CSV table of C-alpha atoms and ligand atoms in Angstrom, one decimal:
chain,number,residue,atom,x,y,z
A,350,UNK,CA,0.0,0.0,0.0
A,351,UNK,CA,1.3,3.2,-0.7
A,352,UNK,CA,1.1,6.3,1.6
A,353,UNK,CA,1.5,9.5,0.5
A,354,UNK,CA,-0.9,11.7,2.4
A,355,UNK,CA,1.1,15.1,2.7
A,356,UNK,CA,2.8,14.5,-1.1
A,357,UNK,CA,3.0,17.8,-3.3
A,358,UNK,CA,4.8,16.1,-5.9
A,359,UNK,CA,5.5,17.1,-9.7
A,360,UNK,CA,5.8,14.6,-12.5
A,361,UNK,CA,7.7,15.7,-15.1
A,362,UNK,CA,8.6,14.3,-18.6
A,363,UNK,CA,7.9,14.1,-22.2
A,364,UNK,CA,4.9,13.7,-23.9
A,365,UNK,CA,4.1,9.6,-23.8
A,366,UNK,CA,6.7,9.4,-21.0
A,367,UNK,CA,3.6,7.6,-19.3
A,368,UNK,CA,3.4,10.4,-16.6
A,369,UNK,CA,-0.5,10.5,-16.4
A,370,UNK,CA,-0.9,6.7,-16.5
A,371,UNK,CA,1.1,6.5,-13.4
A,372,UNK,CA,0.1,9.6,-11.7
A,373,UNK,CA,-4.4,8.4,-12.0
A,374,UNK,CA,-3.2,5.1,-10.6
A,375,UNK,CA,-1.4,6.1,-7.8
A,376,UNK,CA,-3.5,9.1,-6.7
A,377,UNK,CA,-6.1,6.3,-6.3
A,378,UNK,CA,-4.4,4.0,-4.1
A,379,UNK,CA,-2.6,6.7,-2.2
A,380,UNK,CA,-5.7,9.0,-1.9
A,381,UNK,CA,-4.1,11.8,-3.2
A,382,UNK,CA,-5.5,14.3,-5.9
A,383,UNK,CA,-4.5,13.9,-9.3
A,384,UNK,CA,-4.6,17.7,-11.7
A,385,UNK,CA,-3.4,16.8,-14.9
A,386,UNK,CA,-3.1,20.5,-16.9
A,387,UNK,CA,-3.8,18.2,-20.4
A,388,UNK,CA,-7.0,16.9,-19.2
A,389,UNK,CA,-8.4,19.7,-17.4
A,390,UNK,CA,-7.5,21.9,-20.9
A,391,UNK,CA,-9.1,19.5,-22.4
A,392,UNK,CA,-12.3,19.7,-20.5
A,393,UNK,CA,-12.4,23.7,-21.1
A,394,UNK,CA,-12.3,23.1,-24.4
A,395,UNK,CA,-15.0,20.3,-24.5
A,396,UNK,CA,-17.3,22.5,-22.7
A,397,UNK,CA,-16.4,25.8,-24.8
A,398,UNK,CA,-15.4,28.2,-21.7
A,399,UNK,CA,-13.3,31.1,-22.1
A,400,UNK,CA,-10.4,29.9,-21.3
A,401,UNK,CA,-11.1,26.3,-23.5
A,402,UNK,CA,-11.5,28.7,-26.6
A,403,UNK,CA,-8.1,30.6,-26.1
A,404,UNK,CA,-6.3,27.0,-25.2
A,405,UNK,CA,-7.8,25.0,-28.2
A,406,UNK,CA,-5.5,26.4,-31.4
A,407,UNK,CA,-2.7,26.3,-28.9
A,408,UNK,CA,-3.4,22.4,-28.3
A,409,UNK,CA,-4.2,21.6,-31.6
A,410,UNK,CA,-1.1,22.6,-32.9
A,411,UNK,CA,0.9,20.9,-30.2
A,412,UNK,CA,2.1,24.6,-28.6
A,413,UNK,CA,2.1,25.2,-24.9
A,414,UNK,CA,-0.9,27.5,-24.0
A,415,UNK,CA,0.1,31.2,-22.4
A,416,UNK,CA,1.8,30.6,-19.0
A,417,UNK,CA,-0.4,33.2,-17.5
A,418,UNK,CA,-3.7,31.1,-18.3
A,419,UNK,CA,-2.2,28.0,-17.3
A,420,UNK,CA,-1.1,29.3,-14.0
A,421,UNK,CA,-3.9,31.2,-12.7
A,422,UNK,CA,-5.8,27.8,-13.3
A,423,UNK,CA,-3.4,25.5,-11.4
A,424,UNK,CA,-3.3,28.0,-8.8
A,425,UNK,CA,-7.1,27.8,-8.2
A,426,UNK,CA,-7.5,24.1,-8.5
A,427,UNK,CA,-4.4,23.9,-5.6
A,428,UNK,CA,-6.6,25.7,-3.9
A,429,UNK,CA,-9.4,24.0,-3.7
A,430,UNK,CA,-10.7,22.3,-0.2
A,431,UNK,CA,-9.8,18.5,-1.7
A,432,UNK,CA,-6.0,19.3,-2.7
A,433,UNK,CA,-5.3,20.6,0.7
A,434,UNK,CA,-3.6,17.5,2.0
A,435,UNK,CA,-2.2,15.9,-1.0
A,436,UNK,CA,-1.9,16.2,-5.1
A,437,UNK,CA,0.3,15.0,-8.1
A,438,UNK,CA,0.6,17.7,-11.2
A,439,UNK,CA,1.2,16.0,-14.5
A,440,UNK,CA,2.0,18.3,-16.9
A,441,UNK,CA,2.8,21.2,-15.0
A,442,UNK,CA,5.3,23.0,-14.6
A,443,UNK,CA,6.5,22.7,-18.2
A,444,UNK,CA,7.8,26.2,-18.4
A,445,UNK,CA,10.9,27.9,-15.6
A,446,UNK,CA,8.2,30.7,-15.6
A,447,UNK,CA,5.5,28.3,-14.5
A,448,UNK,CA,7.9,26.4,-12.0
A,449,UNK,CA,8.6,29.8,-10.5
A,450,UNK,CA,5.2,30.6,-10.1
A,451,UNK,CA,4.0,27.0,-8.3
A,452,UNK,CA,7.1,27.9,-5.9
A,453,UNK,CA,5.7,31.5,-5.0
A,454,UNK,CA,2.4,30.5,-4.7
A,455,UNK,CA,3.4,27.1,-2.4
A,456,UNK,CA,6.0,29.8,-0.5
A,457,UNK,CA,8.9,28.9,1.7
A,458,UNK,CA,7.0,27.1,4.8
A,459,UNK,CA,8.6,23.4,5.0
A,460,UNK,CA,4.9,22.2,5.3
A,461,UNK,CA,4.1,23.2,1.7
A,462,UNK,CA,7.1,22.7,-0.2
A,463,UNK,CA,7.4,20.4,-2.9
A,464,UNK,CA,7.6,16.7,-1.7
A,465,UNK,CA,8.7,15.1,-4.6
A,466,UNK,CA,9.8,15.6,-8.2
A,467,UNK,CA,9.8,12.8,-10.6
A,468,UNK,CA,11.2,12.3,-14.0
A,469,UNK,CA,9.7,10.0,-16.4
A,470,UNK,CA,12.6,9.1,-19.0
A,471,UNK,CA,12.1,7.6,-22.0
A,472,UNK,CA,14.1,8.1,-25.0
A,473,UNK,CA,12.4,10.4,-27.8
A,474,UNK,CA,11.7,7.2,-30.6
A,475,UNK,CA,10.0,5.3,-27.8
A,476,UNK,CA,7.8,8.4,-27.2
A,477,UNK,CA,6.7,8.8,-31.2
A,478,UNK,CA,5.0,5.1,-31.2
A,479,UNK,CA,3.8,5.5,-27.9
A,480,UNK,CA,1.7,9.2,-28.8
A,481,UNK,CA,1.0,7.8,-32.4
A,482,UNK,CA,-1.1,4.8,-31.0
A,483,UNK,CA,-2.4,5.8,-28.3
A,484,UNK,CA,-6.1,5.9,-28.2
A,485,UNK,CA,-8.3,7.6,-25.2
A,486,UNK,CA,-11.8,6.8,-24.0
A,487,UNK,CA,-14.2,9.2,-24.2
A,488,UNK,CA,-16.3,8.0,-21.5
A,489,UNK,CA,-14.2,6.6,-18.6
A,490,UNK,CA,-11.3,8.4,-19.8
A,491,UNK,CA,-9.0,4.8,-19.8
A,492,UNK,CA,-5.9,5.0,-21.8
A,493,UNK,CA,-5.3,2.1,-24.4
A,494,UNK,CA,-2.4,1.6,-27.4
A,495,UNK,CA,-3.2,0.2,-30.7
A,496,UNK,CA,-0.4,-2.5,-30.6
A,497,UNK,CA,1.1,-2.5,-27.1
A,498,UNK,CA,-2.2,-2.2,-24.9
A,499,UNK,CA,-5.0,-3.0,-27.7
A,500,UNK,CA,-8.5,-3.3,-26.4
A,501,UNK,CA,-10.7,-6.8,-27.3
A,502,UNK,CA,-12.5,-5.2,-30.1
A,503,UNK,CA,-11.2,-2.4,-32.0
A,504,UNK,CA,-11.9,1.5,-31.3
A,505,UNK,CA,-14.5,0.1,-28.0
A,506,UNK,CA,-13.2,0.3,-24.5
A,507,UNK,CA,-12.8,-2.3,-23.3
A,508,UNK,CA,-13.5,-0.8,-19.4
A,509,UNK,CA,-16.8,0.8,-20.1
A,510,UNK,CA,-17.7,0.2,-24.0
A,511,UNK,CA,-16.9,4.1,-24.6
A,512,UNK,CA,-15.4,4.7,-28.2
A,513,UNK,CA,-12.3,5.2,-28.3
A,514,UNK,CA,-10.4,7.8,-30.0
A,515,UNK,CA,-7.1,9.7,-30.7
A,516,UNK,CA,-6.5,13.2,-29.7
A,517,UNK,CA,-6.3,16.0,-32.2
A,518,UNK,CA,-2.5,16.0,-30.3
A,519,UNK,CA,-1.4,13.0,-30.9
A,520,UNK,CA,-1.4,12.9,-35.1
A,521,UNK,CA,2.4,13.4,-36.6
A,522,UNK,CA,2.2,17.0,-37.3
A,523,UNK,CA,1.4,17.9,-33.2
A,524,UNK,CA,3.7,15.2,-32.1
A,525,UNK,CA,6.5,16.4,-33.7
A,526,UNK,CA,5.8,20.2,-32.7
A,527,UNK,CA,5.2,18.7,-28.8
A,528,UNK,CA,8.9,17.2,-28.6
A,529,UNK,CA,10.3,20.3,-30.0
A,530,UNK,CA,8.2,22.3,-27.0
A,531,UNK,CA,9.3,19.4,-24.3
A,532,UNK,CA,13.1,20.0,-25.4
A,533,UNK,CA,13.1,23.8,-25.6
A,534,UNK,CA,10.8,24.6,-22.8
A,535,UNK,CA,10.2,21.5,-20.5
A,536,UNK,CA,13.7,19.9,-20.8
A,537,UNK,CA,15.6,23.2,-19.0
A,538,UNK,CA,13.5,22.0,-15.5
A,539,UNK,CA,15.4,19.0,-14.9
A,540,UNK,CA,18.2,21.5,-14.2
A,541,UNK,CA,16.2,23.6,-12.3
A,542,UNK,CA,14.9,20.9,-9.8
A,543,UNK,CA,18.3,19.3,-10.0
A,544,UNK,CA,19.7,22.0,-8.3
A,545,UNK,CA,17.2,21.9,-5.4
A,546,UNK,CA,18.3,18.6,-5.0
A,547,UNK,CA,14.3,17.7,-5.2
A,548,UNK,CA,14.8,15.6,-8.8
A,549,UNK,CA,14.3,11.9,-8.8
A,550,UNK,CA,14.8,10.1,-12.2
A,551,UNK,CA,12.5,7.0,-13.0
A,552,UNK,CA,13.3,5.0,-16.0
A,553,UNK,CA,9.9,4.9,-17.6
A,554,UNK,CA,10.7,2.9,-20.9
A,555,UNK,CA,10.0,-0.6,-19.0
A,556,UNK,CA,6.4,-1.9,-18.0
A,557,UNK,CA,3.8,0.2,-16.4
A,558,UNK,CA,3.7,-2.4,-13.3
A,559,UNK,CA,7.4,-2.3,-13.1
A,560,UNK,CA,7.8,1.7,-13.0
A,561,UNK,CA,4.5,1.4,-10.7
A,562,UNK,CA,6.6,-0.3,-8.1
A,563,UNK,CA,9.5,1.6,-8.2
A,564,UNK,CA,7.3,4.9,-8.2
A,565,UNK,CA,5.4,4.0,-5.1
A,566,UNK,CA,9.0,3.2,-3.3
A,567,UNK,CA,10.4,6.4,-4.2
A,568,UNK,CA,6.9,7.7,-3.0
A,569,UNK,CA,6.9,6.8,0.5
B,1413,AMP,P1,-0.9,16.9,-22.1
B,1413,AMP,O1,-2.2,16.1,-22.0
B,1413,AMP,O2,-0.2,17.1,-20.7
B,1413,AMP,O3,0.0,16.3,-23.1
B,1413,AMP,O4,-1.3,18.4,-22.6
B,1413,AMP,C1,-1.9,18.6,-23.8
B,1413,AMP,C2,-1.7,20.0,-24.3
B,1413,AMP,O5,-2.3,20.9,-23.3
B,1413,AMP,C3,-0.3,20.5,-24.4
B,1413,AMP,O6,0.3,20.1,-25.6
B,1413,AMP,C4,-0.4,22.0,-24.3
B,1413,AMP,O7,-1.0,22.5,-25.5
B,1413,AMP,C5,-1.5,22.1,-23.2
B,1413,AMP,N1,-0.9,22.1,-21.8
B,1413,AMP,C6,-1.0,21.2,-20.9
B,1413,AMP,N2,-0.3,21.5,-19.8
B,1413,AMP,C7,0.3,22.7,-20.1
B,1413,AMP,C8,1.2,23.6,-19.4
B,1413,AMP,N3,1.6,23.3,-18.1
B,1413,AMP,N4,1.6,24.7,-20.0
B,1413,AMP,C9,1.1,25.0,-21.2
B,1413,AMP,N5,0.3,24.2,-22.0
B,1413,AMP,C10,-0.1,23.1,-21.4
């Protein structure tokens, strides 16, 4: 059983490096809030708000939306009554001016520092096929792959019969464009955790049990 109860922890990684995968699974067992940027973009844009409209051409063409929008929006679901004790970002920070920003808004106090910072890595030709076959529920939200993880009966989940589909993100052209982002912009906060001495690498190119286990040791 894993215990995390007080984590604030980061996941950080390349598109496909399996970051949300892990980070849904072990919010669940370790009753910890999971606030992945992606999927709550994602929702904004399903439901057409404000902020879903300004985020979609950004999304679409695998650019990073505006660090101020992003922000402001982490910073208000942190502070919501059910991430008080513990959460797991995935997919944020993925700018220094957004990593910066969670560290002003957490402040100095030892009780609400970062607990943890993991990196997923995976080398970049593993992460093409993973993003190019990945395919998303649209009902439960499970996460399947077209070769690796392929569902009984094709483009049906197999967890709740939703159909199943690829994001707008994950077709060559955004991929591409998303690993150019990751290396210029994401890539320069390893080095900025490193030298907080708060990075811990995980390597993420093995099963999703096997980086489970190791995940949940280095989470205790
Ligand atoms: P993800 O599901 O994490 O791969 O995110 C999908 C897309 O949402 C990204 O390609 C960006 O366009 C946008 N996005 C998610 N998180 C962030 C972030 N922290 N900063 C800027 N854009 C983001």
């Amino acid at each position: 059983m894993v215990t995390c109860l007080q984590a604030r922890a980061v996941f950080l990684g390349a598109p496909g490096a399996g970051k949300g995968t892990q980070a849904k699974r072990l919010a669940e067992v370790a009753q910890a809030v999971h606030i992945s940027t992606g999927d709550m973009l994602r929702g904004h844009v399903a439901q057409a708000t404000q902020l879903g409209v300004q985020a979609k051409s950004y999304m679409d063409a695998g650019k990073l939306v505006p660090d101020e929008l992003i922000i402001a929006m982490v910073e208000a679901r942190i502070a919501q009554p059910d991430a008080r004790s513990a959460w797991i970002l995935d997919g944020f920070p993925r700018t220094l001016p957004q990593a910066e920003a969670l560290d002003r808004s957490l402040g100095g106090a030892p009780d609400r520092r970062l607990t943890h910072v993991i990196y997923f890595a995976v080398p970049e030709s593993v992460l093409v096929g993973r993003l190019s076959g990945r395919r998303t529920c649209g009902r439960c939200g499970a996460i399947w792959h077209v070769e690796t993880q392929p569902t009984k009966k094709a483009g049906v989940c197999d967890t709740c019969s939703g159909e199943l589909t690829q994001r707008s993100d994950d077709r060559p052209e955004a991929i591409s464009k998303r690993l150019e982002v990751y290396r210029a912009q994401t890539e320069p906060l390893l080095g900025y955790y490193r030298k907080r001495n708060t990075l811990r690498e995980i390597d993420a190119n093995r099963s999703p049990e096997t980086i489970f286990q190791e995940l949940a040791k280095l989470m205790q």
